[in-house]
Amino acid sequence: MADHPILLAHGPNLSQLGSRDPAVYGTATLDDVGKTARAVHPDVEVFATEYEGELVTRLHAAGRDGTVAVVLNPGALTHYSYALRDAVELLEVCVVEVHLSQTHARQAFRRHSVISPVVSVTITGAGVLGYRLALLACRERLGLEQEATR
Ligand code: DQA
């Protein structure tokens, strides 16, 4: 599985998990997310940035560096970043969009994702479990899950 690097990419404010609005996002930190993710798929890189361009640049690199799948929580960029959407669209690997919170039950502006139309799977509102589900979806598509789990 060391040959199957999966990128967990995060946009603005997700570096603050653990202390950011725990009633909405829970108490797990991004480090905890990484640990949870590695229990499902050991070869995971956790990347987080506050900057749209840096996230776009990291996704460009993911298209060239052997990354086999991307789990993406774009933060607020979800709702308006066409630059991020275009970068996701360039990727030929499976991309799973994850939101910790149930965005559809929150403010109106969070109900629309400009990213969803260009990803394979979207998981919303399952908290940190969403990352585990996302990795299972990636693994399934990569043929790394057993028949029995289908
Ligand atoms: C989020 C939802 C977004 O609306 C918000 O801006 C975030 C986090 C989530 O994980 O629930 O930063 O993507």
mmCIF file of C-alpha atoms and ligand atoms in Angstrom:
data_model
loop_
_atom_site.group_PDB
_atom_site.id
_atom_site.type_symbol
_atom_site.label_atom_id
_atom_site.label_comp_id
_atom_site.label_asym_id
_atom_site.label_seq_id
_atom_site.Cartn_x
_atom_site.Cartn_y
_atom_site.Cartn_z
ATOM 1 C CA MET A 1 0.000 0.000 0.000
ATOM 2 C CA ALA A 2 3.037 2.218 0.188
ATOM 3 C CA ASP A 3 2.662 2.573 -3.561
ATOM 4 C CA HIS A 4 -0.790 4.065 -3.237
ATOM 5 C CA PRO A 5 -0.353 7.578 -1.845
ATOM 6 C CA ILE A 6 -3.625 9.326 -1.124
ATOM 7 C CA LEU A 7 -3.685 13.079 -0.516
ATOM 8 C CA LEU A 8 -5.997 14.539 2.131
ATOM 9 C CA ALA A 9 -6.171 18.180 1.069
ATOM 10 C CA HIS A 10 -7.680 20.924 3.193
ATOM 11 C CA GLY A 11 -8.590 24.517 2.521
ATOM 12 C CA PRO A 12 -8.899 27.561 4.768
ATOM 13 C CA ASN A 13 -9.547 27.267 8.513
ATOM 14 C CA LEU A 14 -9.382 23.476 8.642
ATOM 15 C CA SER A 15 -5.980 23.809 10.333
ATOM 16 C CA GLN A 16 -7.995 25.072 13.296
ATOM 17 C CA LEU A 17 -9.924 21.839 13.817
ATOM 18 C CA GLY A 18 -10.065 20.880 17.460
ATOM 19 C CA SER A 19 -10.694 24.405 18.675
ATOM 20 C CA ARG A 20 -12.830 25.751 15.805
ATOM 21 C CA ASP A 21 -16.532 25.732 16.694
ATOM 22 C CA PRO A 22 -16.508 22.239 18.287
ATOM 23 C CA ALA A 23 -20.318 22.089 18.324
ATOM 24 C CA VAL A 24 -20.212 22.112 14.513
ATOM 25 C CA TYR A 25 -16.868 20.519 13.666
ATOM 26 C CA GLY A 26 -16.168 18.316 16.700
ATOM 27 C CA THR A 27 -13.017 18.217 18.808
ATOM 28 C CA ALA A 28 -10.721 16.158 16.593
ATOM 29 C CA THR A 29 -7.649 17.998 15.303
ATOM 30 C CA LEU A 30 -6.194 17.640 11.814
ATOM 31 C CA ASP A 31 -3.564 15.348 13.374
ATOM 32 C CA ASP A 32 -6.387 13.169 14.688
ATOM 33 C CA VAL A 33 -7.911 13.133 11.202
ATOM 34 C CA GLY A 34 -4.559 11.925 9.848
ATOM 35 C CA LYS A 35 -4.362 9.134 12.450
ATOM 36 C CA THR A 36 -7.942 8.041 11.750
ATOM 37 C CA ALA A 37 -7.246 8.086 8.029
ATOM 38 C CA ARG A 38 -4.067 6.001 8.353
ATOM 39 C CA ALA A 39 -6.011 3.298 10.200
ATOM 40 C CA VAL A 40 -7.937 2.805 6.936
ATOM 41 C CA HIS A 41 -5.135 3.507 4.453
ATOM 42 C CA PRO A 42 -1.562 3.852 5.731
ATOM 43 C CA ASP A 43 -0.175 5.899 2.859
ATOM 44 C CA VAL A 44 -1.862 9.229 3.509
ATOM 45 C CA GLU A 45 -0.478 12.758 3.312
ATOM 46 C CA VAL A 46 -2.389 15.437 5.197
ATOM 47 C CA PHE A 47 -2.036 18.834 3.529
ATOM 48 C CA ALA A 48 -3.680 22.026 4.776
ATOM 49 C CA THR A 49 -3.408 25.592 3.591
ATOM 50 C CA GLU A 50 -5.200 28.854 4.147
ATOM 51 C CA TYR A 51 -4.476 29.913 0.550
ATOM 52 C CA GLU A 52 -6.516 29.091 -2.540
ATOM 53 C CA GLY A 53 -3.507 29.243 -4.888
ATOM 54 C CA GLU A 54 -1.462 26.929 -2.688
ATOM 55 C CA LEU A 55 -4.268 24.376 -2.714
ATOM 56 C CA VAL A 56 -4.515 24.652 -6.512
ATOM 57 C CA THR A 57 -0.735 24.215 -6.811
ATOM 58 C CA ARG A 58 -0.772 21.142 -4.537
ATOM 59 C CA LEU A 59 -3.530 19.588 -6.667
ATOM 60 C CA HIS A 60 -1.532 20.251 -9.832
ATOM 61 C CA ALA A 61 1.387 18.407 -8.225
ATOM 62 C CA ALA A 62 -0.932 15.555 -7.232
ATOM 63 C CA GLY A 63 -1.660 15.082 -10.923
ATOM 64 C CA ARG A 64 2.035 14.376 -11.540
ATOM 65 C CA ASP A 65 3.503 12.876 -8.350
ATOM 66 C CA GLY A 66 1.889 9.445 -8.301
ATOM 67 C CA THR A 67 -0.998 10.352 -5.996
ATOM 68 C CA VAL A 68 -3.670 7.716 -6.636
ATOM 69 C CA ALA A 69 -6.655 9.517 -5.090
ATOM 70 C CA VAL A 70 -7.512 12.793 -3.390
ATOM 71 C CA VAL A 71 -9.808 13.410 -0.427
ATOM 72 C CA LEU A 72 -10.631 17.103 -0.462
ATOM 73 C CA ASN A 73 -12.225 19.295 2.167
ATOM 74 C CA PRO A 74 -12.009 22.722 0.530
ATOM 75 C CA GLY A 75 -13.511 24.627 3.500
ATOM 76 C CA ALA A 76 -15.315 27.772 2.400
ATOM 77 C CA LEU A 77 -13.672 27.551 -1.056
ATOM 78 C CA THR A 78 -16.284 24.844 -1.672
ATOM 79 C CA HIS A 79 -18.917 27.472 -2.169
ATOM 80 C CA TYR A 80 -17.255 29.878 -4.590
ATOM 81 C CA SER A 81 -13.841 28.847 -5.916
ATOM 82 C CA TYR A 82 -14.009 28.219 -9.651
ATOM 83 C CA ALA A 83 -10.195 28.142 -9.661
ATOM 84 C CA LEU A 84 -10.282 25.178 -7.301
ATOM 85 C CA ARG A 85 -13.042 23.541 -9.312
ATOM 86 C CA ASP A 86 -10.951 23.854 -12.488
ATOM 87 C CA ALA A 87 -7.932 22.343 -10.705
ATOM 88 C CA VAL A 88 -10.031 19.405 -9.470
ATOM 89 C CA GLU A 89 -11.383 18.891 -12.963
ATOM 90 C CA LEU A 90 -7.816 18.508 -14.271
ATOM 91 C CA LEU A 91 -7.174 15.527 -11.995
ATOM 92 C CA GLU A 92 -7.536 12.122 -13.568
ATOM 93 C CA VAL A 93 -7.620 10.294 -10.215
ATOM 94 C CA CYS A 94 -10.661 9.749 -7.996
ATOM 95 C CA VAL A 95 -11.500 12.827 -5.901
ATOM 96 C CA VAL A 96 -13.790 12.556 -2.880
ATOM 97 C CA GLU A 97 -15.191 15.781 -1.410
ATOM 98 C CA VAL A 98 -15.657 15.662 2.361
ATOM 99 C CA HIS A 99 -17.401 18.051 4.721
ATOM 100 C CA LEU A 100 -17.387 17.414 8.439
ATOM 101 C CA SER A 101 -20.567 19.373 9.025
ATOM 102 C CA GLN A 102 -23.969 18.897 7.428
ATOM 103 C CA THR A 103 -23.620 21.882 5.143
ATOM 104 C CA HIS A 104 -27.200 21.528 3.854
ATOM 105 C CA ALA A 105 -28.577 22.193 7.323
ATOM 106 C CA ARG A 106 -26.566 25.365 7.839
ATOM 107 C CA GLN A 107 -26.522 28.817 6.246
ATOM 108 C CA ALA A 108 -27.910 29.052 2.702
ATOM 109 C CA PHE A 109 -24.504 29.884 1.203
ATOM 110 C CA ARG A 110 -23.141 26.531 2.387
ATOM 111 C CA ARG A 111 -25.787 24.539 0.515
ATOM 112 C CA HIS A 112 -24.128 24.970 -2.840
ATOM 113 C CA SER A 113 -20.814 23.393 -3.774
ATOM 114 C CA VAL A 114 -19.091 24.431 -6.982
ATOM 115 C CA ILE A 115 -16.778 21.443 -6.420
ATOM 116 C CA SER A 116 -19.355 18.616 -6.268
ATOM 117 C CA PRO A 117 -20.010 18.482 -10.039
ATOM 118 C CA VAL A 118 -16.350 17.578 -10.696
ATOM 119 C CA VAL A 119 -15.744 14.962 -7.962
ATOM 120 C CA SER A 120 -16.592 11.256 -7.879
ATOM 121 C CA VAL A 121 -18.107 11.170 -4.377
ATOM 122 C CA THR A 122 -19.326 13.726 -1.838
ATOM 123 C CA ILE A 123 -19.653 12.929 1.879
ATOM 124 C CA THR A 124 -21.290 15.528 4.074
ATOM 125 C CA GLY A 125 -22.131 15.676 7.771
ATOM 126 C CA ALA A 126 -20.497 12.496 9.073
ATOM 127 C CA GLY A 127 -17.728 14.262 11.020
ATOM 128 C CA VAL A 128 -14.343 12.531 11.040
ATOM 129 C CA LEU A 129 -16.061 9.297 9.990
ATOM 130 C CA GLY A 130 -16.488 11.027 6.616
ATOM 131 C CA TYR A 131 -12.743 10.741 6.019
ATOM 132 C CA ARG A 132 -12.815 7.009 6.734
ATOM 133 C CA LEU A 133 -15.734 6.592 4.351
ATOM 134 C CA ALA A 134 -13.917 8.673 1.750
ATOM 135 C CA LEU A 135 -10.821 6.498 1.982
ATOM 136 C CA LEU A 136 -12.916 3.350 1.699
ATOM 137 C CA ALA A 137 -14.506 4.795 -1.437
ATOM 138 C CA CYS A 138 -11.048 5.548 -2.869
ATOM 139 C CA ARG A 139 -9.769 2.083 -1.962
ATOM 140 C CA GLU A 140 -12.817 0.456 -3.489
ATOM 141 C CA ARG A 141 -12.243 2.314 -6.750
ATOM 142 C CA LEU A 142 -8.573 1.368 -6.685
ATOM 143 C CA GLY A 143 -9.477 -2.288 -6.230
ATOM 144 C CA LEU A 144 -7.852 -2.411 -2.791
ATOM 145 C CA GLU A 145 -10.962 -3.510 -0.890
ATOM 146 C CA GLN A 146 -11.951 -7.175 -0.639
ATOM 147 C CA GLU A 147 -15.010 -8.461 -2.496
ATOM 148 C CA ALA A 148 -16.537 -9.359 0.878
ATOM 149 C CA THR A 149 -16.785 -5.724 1.968
ATOM 150 C CA ARG A 150 -18.902 -4.745 -1.047
HETATM 151 C C1 DQA B 1 -16.653 22.595 5.849
HETATM 152 C C2 DQA B 1 -17.958 23.341 5.537
HETATM 153 C C3 DQA B 1 -17.680 24.687 4.917
HETATM 154 O O1 DQA B 1 -18.917 25.372 4.685
HETATM 155 C C4 DQA B 1 -16.850 25.541 5.850
HETATM 156 O O2 DQA B 1 -16.546 26.777 5.267
HETATM 157 C C5 DQA B 1 -15.623 24.841 6.309
HETATM 158 C C6 DQA B 1 -15.716 23.440 6.689
HETATM 159 C C7 DQA B 1 -16.911 21.293 6.611
HETATM 160 O O3 DQA B 1 -15.981 20.487 6.708
HETATM 161 O O4 DQA B 1 -18.011 21.082 7.138
HETATM 162 O O5 DQA B 1 -14.570 25.443 6.455
HETATM 163 O O6 DQA B 1 -16.022 22.263 4.624
#
